[in-house]
PDB file of C-alpha atoms in Angstrom:
ATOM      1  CA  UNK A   1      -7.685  20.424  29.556  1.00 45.00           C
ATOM      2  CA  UNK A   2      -6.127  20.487  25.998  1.00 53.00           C
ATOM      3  CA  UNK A   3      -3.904  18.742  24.144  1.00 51.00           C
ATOM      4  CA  UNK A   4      -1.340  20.363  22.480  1.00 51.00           C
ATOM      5  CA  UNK A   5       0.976  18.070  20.879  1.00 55.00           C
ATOM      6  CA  UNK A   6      -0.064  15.912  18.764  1.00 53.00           C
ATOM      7  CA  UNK A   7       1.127  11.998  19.313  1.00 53.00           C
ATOM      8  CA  UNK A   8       2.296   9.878  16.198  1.00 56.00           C
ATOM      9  CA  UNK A   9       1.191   6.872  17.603  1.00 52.00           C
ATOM     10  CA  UNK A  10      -2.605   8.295  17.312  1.00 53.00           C
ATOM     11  CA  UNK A  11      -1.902   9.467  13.757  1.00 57.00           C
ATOM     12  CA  UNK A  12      -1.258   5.923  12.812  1.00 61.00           C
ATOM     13  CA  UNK A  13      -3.053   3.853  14.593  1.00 67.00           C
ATOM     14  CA  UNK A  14      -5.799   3.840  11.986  1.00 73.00           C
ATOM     15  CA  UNK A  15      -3.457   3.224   9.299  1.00 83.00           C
ATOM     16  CA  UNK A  16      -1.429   0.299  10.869  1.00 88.00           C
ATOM     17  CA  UNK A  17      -3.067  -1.814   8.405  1.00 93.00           C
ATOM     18  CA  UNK A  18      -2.508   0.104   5.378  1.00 95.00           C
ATOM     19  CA  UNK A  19       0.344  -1.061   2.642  1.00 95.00           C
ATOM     20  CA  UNK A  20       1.061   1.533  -0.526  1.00 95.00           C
ATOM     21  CA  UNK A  21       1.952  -0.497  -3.736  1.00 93.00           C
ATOM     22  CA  UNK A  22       4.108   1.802  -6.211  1.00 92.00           C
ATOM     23  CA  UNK A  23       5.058   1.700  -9.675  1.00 90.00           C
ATOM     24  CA  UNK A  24       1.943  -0.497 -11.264  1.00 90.00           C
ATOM     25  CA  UNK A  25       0.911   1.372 -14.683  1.00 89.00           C
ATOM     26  CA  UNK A  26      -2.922   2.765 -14.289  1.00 90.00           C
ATOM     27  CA  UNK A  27      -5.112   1.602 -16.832  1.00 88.00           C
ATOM     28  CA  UNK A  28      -8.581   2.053 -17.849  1.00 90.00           C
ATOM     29  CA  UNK A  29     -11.274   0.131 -15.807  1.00 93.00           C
ATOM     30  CA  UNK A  30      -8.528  -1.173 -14.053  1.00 93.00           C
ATOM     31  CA  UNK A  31      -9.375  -2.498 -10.465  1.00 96.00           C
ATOM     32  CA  UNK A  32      -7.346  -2.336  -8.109  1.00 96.00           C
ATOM     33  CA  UNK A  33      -8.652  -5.338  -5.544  1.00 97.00           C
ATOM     34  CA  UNK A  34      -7.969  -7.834  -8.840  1.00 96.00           C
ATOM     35  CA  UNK A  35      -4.428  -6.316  -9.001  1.00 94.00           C
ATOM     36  CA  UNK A  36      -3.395  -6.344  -5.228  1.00 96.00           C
ATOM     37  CA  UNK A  37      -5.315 -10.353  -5.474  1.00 96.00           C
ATOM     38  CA  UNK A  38      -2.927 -11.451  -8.628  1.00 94.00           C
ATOM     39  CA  UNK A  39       0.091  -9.824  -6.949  1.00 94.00           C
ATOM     40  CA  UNK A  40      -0.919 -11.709  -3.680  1.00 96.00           C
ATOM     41  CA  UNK A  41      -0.823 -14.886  -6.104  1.00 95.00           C
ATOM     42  CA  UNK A  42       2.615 -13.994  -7.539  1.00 93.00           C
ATOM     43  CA  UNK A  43       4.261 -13.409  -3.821  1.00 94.00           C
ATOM     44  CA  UNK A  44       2.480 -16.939  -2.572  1.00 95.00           C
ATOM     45  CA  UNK A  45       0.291 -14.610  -0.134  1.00 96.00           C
ATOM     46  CA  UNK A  46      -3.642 -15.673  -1.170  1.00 96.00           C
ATOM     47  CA  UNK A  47      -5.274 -12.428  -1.066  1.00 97.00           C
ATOM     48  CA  UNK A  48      -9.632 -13.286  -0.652  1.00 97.00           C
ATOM     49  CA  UNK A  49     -12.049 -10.296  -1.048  1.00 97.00           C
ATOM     50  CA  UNK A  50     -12.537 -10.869   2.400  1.00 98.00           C
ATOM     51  CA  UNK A  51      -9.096  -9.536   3.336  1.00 98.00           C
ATOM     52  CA  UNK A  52      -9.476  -6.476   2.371  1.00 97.00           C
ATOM     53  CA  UNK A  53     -11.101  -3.333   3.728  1.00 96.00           C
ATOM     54  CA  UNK A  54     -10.860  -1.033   0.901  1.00 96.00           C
ATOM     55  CA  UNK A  55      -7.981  -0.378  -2.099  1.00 96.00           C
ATOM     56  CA  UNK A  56      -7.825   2.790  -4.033  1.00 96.00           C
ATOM     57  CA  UNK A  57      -5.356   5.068  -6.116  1.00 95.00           C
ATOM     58  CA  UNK A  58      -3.583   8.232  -4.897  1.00 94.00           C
ATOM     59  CA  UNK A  59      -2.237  10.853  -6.591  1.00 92.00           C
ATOM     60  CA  UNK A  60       2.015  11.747  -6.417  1.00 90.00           C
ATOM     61  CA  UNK A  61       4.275  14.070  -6.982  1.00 91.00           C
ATOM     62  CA  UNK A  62       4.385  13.030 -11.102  1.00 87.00           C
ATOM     63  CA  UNK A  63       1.136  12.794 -12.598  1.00 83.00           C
ATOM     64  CA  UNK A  64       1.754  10.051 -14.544  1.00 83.00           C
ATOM     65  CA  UNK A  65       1.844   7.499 -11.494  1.00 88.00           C
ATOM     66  CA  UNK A  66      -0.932   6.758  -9.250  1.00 93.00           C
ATOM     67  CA  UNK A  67       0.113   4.485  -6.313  1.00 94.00           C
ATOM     68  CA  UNK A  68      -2.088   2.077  -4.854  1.00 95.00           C
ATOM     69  CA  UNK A  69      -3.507   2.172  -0.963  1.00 96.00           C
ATOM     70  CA  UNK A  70      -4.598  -1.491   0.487  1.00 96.00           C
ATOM     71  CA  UNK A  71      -6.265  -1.242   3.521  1.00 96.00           C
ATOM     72  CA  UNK A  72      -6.147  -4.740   5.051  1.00 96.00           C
ATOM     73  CA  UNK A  73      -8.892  -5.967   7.753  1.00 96.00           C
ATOM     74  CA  UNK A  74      -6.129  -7.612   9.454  1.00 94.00           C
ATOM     75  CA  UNK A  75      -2.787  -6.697  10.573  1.00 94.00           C
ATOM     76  CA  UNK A  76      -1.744 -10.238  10.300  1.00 95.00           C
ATOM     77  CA  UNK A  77      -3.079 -10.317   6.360  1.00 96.00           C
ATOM     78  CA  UNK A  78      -0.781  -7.197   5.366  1.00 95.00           C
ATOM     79  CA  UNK A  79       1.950  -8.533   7.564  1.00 95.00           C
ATOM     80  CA  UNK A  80       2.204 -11.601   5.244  1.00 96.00           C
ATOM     81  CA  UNK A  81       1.660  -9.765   2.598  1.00 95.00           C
ATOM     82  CA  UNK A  82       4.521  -7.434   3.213  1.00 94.00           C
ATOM     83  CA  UNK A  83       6.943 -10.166   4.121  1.00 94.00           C
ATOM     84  CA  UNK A  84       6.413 -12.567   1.050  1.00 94.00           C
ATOM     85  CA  UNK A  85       6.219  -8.890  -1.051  1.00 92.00           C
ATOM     86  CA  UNK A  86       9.829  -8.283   0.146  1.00 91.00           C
ATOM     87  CA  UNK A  87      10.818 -11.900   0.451  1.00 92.00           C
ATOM     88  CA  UNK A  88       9.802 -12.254  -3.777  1.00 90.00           C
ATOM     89  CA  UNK A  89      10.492  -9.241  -5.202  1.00 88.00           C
ATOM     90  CA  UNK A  90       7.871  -8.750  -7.482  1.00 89.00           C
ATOM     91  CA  UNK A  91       8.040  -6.894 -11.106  1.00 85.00           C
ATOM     92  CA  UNK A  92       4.993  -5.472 -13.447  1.00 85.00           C
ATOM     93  CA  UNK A  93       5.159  -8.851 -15.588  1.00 83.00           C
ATOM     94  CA  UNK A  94       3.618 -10.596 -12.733  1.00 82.00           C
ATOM     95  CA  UNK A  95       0.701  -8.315 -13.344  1.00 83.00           C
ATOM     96  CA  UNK A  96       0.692  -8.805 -17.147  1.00 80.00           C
ATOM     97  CA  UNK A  97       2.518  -5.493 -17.866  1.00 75.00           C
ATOM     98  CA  UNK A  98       4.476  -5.570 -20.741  1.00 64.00           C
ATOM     99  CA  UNK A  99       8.056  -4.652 -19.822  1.00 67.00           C
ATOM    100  CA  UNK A 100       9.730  -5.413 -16.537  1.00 67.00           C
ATOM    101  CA  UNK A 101       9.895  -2.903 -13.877  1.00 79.00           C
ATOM    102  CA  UNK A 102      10.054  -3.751 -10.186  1.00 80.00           C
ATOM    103  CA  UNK A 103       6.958  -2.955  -7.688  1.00 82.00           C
ATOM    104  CA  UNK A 104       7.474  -0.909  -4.457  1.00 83.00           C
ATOM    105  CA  UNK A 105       5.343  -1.924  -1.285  1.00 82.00           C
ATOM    106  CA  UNK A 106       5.910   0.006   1.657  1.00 83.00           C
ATOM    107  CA  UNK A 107       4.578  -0.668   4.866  1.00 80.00           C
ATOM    108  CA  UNK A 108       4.031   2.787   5.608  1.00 67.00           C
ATOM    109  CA  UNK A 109       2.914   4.731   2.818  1.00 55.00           C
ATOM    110  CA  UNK A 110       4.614   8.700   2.130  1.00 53.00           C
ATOM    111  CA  UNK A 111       1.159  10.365   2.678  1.00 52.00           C
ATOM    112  CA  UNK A 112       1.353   8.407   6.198  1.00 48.00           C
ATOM    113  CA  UNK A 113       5.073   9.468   6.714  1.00 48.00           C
ATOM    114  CA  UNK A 114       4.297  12.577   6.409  1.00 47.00           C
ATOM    115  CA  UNK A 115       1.506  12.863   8.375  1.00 48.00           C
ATOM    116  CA  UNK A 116       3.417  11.439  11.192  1.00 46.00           C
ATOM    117  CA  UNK A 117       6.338  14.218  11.214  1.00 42.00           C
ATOM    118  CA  UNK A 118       3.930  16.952  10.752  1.00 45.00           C
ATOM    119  CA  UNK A 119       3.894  18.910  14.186  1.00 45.00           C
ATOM    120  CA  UNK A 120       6.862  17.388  16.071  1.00 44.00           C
ATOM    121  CA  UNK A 121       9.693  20.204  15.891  1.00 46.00           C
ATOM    122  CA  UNK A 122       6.219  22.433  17.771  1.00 42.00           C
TER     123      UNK A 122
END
């Protein structure tokens, strides 16, 4: 027995509790838990090591802009974290970014949307 089709649902199961994070500047040595833990200050969403599976920078269609992955450990976590994101609006001057330019946080990142329309029209 084979499967042909492949299901979305399966495809993003594992990223359910993923959030991408666009528009912070990179720097050098930067880390990325510190920045997703002071933006979780700035939103009123305490963000603990503990929360957190993994964070890391992916590349985009312009090479000057990384955005940032968060994998949660709980759904809950990036839930609330996604609501008070919205709910607040944050900008870069929350993160000590000179200027003021708003930050993006999706709850499903483009690499993810993507993945997830790959192989329907088969």
């Amino acid at each position: 027995m084979f499967l042909h089709a492949k299901s979305p649902h399966l495809s993003s199961t594992p990223r359910a509790n993923n959030l991408e994070i666009r528009g912070v500047p990179v720097t050098q040595g930067e880390e990325c838990l510190e920045i997703v833990k002071q933006l979780g200050d700035d939103i009123g969403c305490t963000v603990q090591t503990e929360d957190i599976d993994t964070t890391h920078r992916v590349p985009t269609h312009n090479a000057n802009q990384k955005n940032i992955i968060v994998r949660f450990c709980s759904r809950n976590k990036r839930t609330e974290f996604l609501s008070n994101t919205r709910r607040s609006r944050p900008t870069t001057s929350c993160l000590g970014v000179l200027g003021e330019s708003s930050l993006g946080v999706l709850g499903e990142s483009s690499q993810q949307a993507t993945a997830n329309t790959e192989g329907q029209d088969e």
